[in-house]
Coordinates of C-alpha atoms and ligand atoms in Angstrom, one line a residue:
L1 CA -22.0 14.6 3.6
T2 CA -21.2 14.5 7.2
L3 CA -23.3 12.3 9.6
H4 CA -26.0 12.7 7.0
N5 CA -29.7 12.7 8.4
P6 CA -31.1 10.1 8.4
T7 CA -28.7 7.5 7.7
T8 CA -25.7 8.8 10.0
I9 CA -23.3 7.8 7.1
S10 CA -20.3 10.1 6.7
M11 CA -18.7 10.4 3.3
P12 CA -14.7 9.7 3.6
E13 CA -12.3 11.8 2.5
A14 CA -10.8 10.4 -0.4
R15 CA -14.4 10.0 -1.9
R16 CA -14.8 13.7 -1.1
R17 CA -11.8 14.4 -3.2
E18 CA -12.3 12.4 -6.4
L19 CA -16.1 14.3 -6.2
A20 CA -14.7 17.3 -6.3
E21 CA -12.4 16.4 -9.1
V22 CA -15.7 15.3 -10.8
C23 CA -17.5 18.8 -9.7
R24 CA -14.6 20.7 -11.2
H25 CA -14.6 18.8 -14.6
H26 CA -18.2 19.4 -15.3
D27 CA -18.2 22.5 -13.6
L28 CA -20.8 22.4 -11.4
A29 CA -21.9 24.0 -8.1
V30 CA -21.9 22.3 -4.9
L31 CA -24.1 23.4 -1.9
E32 CA -22.7 21.6 1.3
D33 CA -25.3 21.2 4.1
D34 CA -22.7 20.9 7.2
V35 CA -25.1 21.3 10.3
Y36 CA -23.8 18.2 11.8
G37 CA -20.4 18.2 11.1
F38 CA -19.5 19.7 14.7
L39 CA -20.3 16.5 15.9
N40 CA -17.0 15.2 15.2
E41 CA -14.2 16.2 17.5
T42 CA -11.9 16.2 14.2
P43 CA -13.8 17.7 11.7
L44 CA -13.5 16.1 8.1
P45 CA -12.7 18.0 5.5
A46 CA -15.4 20.1 3.3
L47 CA -16.3 19.3 -0.1
A48 CA -16.9 22.9 -0.3
G49 CA -13.6 23.7 1.0
M50 CA -12.1 21.9 -2.1
L51 CA -13.9 23.9 -4.4
P52 CA -13.5 27.3 -3.5
E53 CA -14.6 28.4 -6.8
R54 CA -17.8 26.6 -6.6
G55 CA -18.7 25.2 -3.3
F56 CA -21.2 26.7 -1.0
Y57 CA -20.5 25.7 2.5
L58 CA -23.9 25.9 4.6
S59 CA -24.2 25.8 8.5
S60 CA -26.6 26.6 11.7
T61 CA -26.6 27.7 15.1
S62 CA -29.8 25.2 16.1
K63 CA -28.1 21.9 15.8
A64 CA -24.6 22.9 17.6
F65 CA -25.7 25.6 19.9
A66 CA -29.8 25.6 20.4
P67 CA -32.9 24.6 18.3
G68 CA -34.1 28.0 19.2
L69 CA -31.4 30.0 18.1
R70 CA -32.6 30.4 14.2
L71 CA -29.6 31.3 12.4
G72 CA -28.1 30.0 9.1
Y73 CA -24.3 30.8 7.7
V74 CA -23.1 30.5 4.0
H75 CA -19.7 30.5 3.0
A76 CA -19.8 31.3 -0.9
P77 CA -17.4 32.1 -3.7
M78 CA -16.5 35.3 -3.7
R79 CA -18.1 36.1 -7.2
D80 CA -21.1 34.5 -6.0
I81 CA -21.6 36.7 -3.0
H82 CA -24.1 39.0 -4.6
R83 CA -26.4 36.3 -5.4
V84 CA -26.7 35.1 -2.2
V85 CA -27.3 38.3 -1.0
A86 CA -30.3 38.8 -3.5
A87 CA -31.7 35.3 -2.4
M88 CA -31.8 36.3 0.9
R89 CA -33.4 39.9 0.8
I90 CA -36.3 38.3 -1.6
S91 CA -36.7 35.2 0.8
T92 CA -36.1 36.2 4.5
F93 CA -34.8 39.9 3.8
M94 CA -32.4 39.5 6.4
A95 CA -30.9 37.2 9.5
P96 CA -32.8 38.3 12.8
P97 CA -30.5 41.1 14.0
L98 CA -30.7 40.2 17.9
M99 CA -30.4 36.4 17.0
A100 CA -27.3 37.2 15.0
A101 CA -25.7 39.4 18.0
I102 CA -26.3 36.2 20.4
A103 CA -24.7 34.1 18.2
S104 CA -21.8 36.2 17.6
Q105 CA -21.5 37.1 21.3
W106 CA -21.6 32.7 22.1
I107 CA -18.9 32.2 19.4
R108 CA -16.9 34.8 20.7
N109 CA -17.2 34.4 24.2
G110 CA -16.6 30.4 24.1
T111 CA -20.6 29.5 24.8
G112 CA -20.9 28.2 21.4
D113 CA -17.8 26.0 22.0
R114 CA -19.5 24.7 25.2
L115 CA -22.6 23.9 23.7
A116 CA -21.2 21.8 20.8
A117 CA -18.9 20.0 23.2
E118 CA -22.3 19.0 25.3
K119 CA -24.0 17.5 22.3
R120 CA -20.7 15.4 21.5
Q121 CA -20.8 14.2 25.0
V122 CA -24.4 13.5 24.4
A123 CA -24.1 11.6 21.6
A124 CA -21.0 9.6 23.1
A125 CA -22.8 8.7 26.3
R126 CA -26.1 7.7 24.3
N127 CA -25.0 5.8 21.4
P128 CA -23.6 2.8 23.3
I129 CA -27.1 2.7 25.2
V130 CA -28.7 2.6 21.8
R131 CA -26.3 -0.3 20.6
D132 CA -27.1 -2.3 23.6
I133 CA -30.8 -2.0 23.7
L134 CA -31.6 -2.2 19.6
G135 CA -28.7 -3.9 18.5
A136 CA -29.0 -7.4 20.2
P137 CA -29.0 -9.8 17.3
S138 CA -31.9 -11.6 18.6
L139 CA -34.1 -8.6 17.6
G140 CA -33.0 -9.3 14.0
T141 CA -32.3 -5.7 13.2
E142 CA -29.6 -3.8 11.8
L143 CA -28.5 -0.7 13.2
H144 CA -26.4 2.2 12.1
A145 CA -25.1 4.4 14.3
N146 CA -22.0 6.4 14.1
P147 CA -21.0 7.2 17.9
A148 CA -20.8 10.7 16.9
S149 CA -24.1 10.9 15.3
L150 CA -27.5 12.6 17.3
H151 CA -29.6 10.0 15.1
C152 CA -29.7 6.4 14.6
W153 CA -31.1 4.4 11.5
L154 CA -32.4 1.1 12.2
T155 CA -33.7 -1.2 9.3
L156 CA -36.3 -3.4 11.2
P157 CA -36.9 -7.3 11.3
E158 CA -38.6 -8.9 8.6
G159 CA -42.6 -8.7 9.1
W160 CA -42.5 -5.2 10.2
R161 CA -43.4 -2.3 7.9
A162 CA -41.9 1.1 9.1
D163 CA -45.1 2.9 9.4
E164 CA -46.8 0.2 11.2
F165 CA -43.8 0.1 13.4
A166 CA -43.9 4.0 13.7
A167 CA -47.7 4.0 14.6
A168 CA -47.4 1.1 17.2
A169 CA -44.5 2.9 18.9
Q170 CA -46.3 6.2 19.0
R171 CA -49.3 4.4 20.6
A172 CA -46.6 3.3 23.0
G173 CA -45.4 6.7 23.7
V174 CA -42.3 6.7 21.7
G175 CA -41.9 8.9 18.7
V176 CA -40.0 7.5 15.7
T177 CA -39.9 8.6 11.8
P178 CA -40.3 6.4 9.5
A179 CA -38.1 6.0 6.2
A180 CA -40.9 7.4 4.3
A181 CA -40.8 10.7 5.6
F182 CA -37.4 11.2 4.0
V183 CA -37.8 9.8 0.4
V184 CA -38.3 12.9 -2.2
P185 CA -40.3 12.3 -4.1
S186 CA -42.7 10.4 -1.7
S187 CA -43.9 8.2 -4.5
L188 CA -40.8 6.3 -4.7
P189 CA -40.2 2.9 -2.5
S190 CA -38.8 3.2 1.0
P191 CA -36.9 0.9 2.8
E192 CA -38.6 -1.0 6.1
A193 CA -36.1 1.4 8.6
I194 CA -36.7 4.3 11.2
R195 CA -34.8 6.9 12.2
L196 CA -34.2 7.5 16.2
C197 CA -33.4 10.8 17.7
V198 CA -30.6 10.2 20.2
G199 CA -30.5 13.7 21.9
T200 CA -34.2 14.4 22.3
A201 CA -34.9 12.6 25.6
A202 CA -34.7 14.8 28.6
A203 CA -32.5 12.5 30.0
P204 CA -30.6 8.8 29.2
A205 CA -33.1 7.2 31.6
I206 CA -36.0 8.1 29.5
L207 CA -34.4 7.2 26.4
T208 CA -33.5 3.9 27.9
Q209 CA -37.0 3.3 28.9
A210 CA -38.1 4.4 25.4
L211 CA -35.8 2.1 23.6
R212 CA -36.7 -0.8 26.0
T213 CA -40.3 -0.1 24.8
L214 CA -39.0 0.0 21.0
A215 CA -37.2 -3.6 21.7
G216 CA -40.5 -4.8 23.5
L217 CA -42.1 -4.0 20.3
L218 CA -39.8 -5.4 17.8
S219 CA -39.9 -9.0 19.6
T220 CA -43.9 -9.1 18.9
T221 CA -45.5 -9.8 15.7
P222 CA -46.8 -6.7 14.0
G223 CA -49.8 -8.2 13.2
A224 CA -50.8 -8.3 17.0
Y225 CA -50.8 -4.3 16.7
L226 CA -53.3 -4.1 13.6
S227 CA -56.8 -5.1 12.9
V228 CA -58.4 -4.5 9.9
V229 CA -62.1 -4.4 9.5
Ligands
PLP1 C1 -29.4 18.1 7.6 C2 -30.1 19.3 7.8 N1 -29.8 20.5 7.3 C3 -30.4 21.3 7.9 C4 -31.5 21.5 8.7 C5 -31.8 22.5 8.9 O1 -31.5 23.2 10.0 P1 -32.2 24.4 10.6 O2 -32.6 23.9 11.9 O3 -30.9 25.3 10.9 O4 -33.0 25.2 9.8 C6 -31.7 20.2 9.4 C7 -32.7 19.9 10.7 O5 -33.4 18.8 10.7 C8 -31.0 18.9 8.7 O6 -31.0 17.6 9.5

């Protein structure tokens, strides 16, 4: 619901309240994956928090702290906690205790807050770079980029297919993900769009270079990169 991966869309608070009413009315459970919620300086209210009797709120350390710290958290209604514990037992048995110890220490001593703030700074500093290079009207793209997000969603100009573009970008040394990778089931049609990761490049200069490569590709004819034999 917040900074959706890959589209970067966030559901506004009023819509969340309407959805909460619908879930209550129809006695539905809600699983809310909020791994990117921390990217907003002021968090949006969680849908699960509006439905304490049926909301399961999920988060993890991999986005806010570090990708290698593999620890998930779930806040569940009291009456369902035994089911969460049972599901965990038959899947992973337990959270890795050493990782849990590190995460707990980082939460307590402020390291976690500092790491999360660094991610927010990266998003704030890099989104304008993406907008300047890939949002140029002359490219014919449509850029969806929430300034707080670590992803961007780019609708390609007429003529480019997303898979062709991703392959051409790969050949030019830049990895992007075509929309089809996110469509479930994969037999459904997907838009001609790609997802860009804003935070992955080790330095802003590398991101800038990669974006210029993409802009260069976008201003060429797709056919020039494909030869069908
Ligand atoms: C929206 C969303 N939820 C969950 C995950 C997975 O999180 P974790 O790294 O904790 O497994 C991802 C990973 O990309 C994600 O984008």
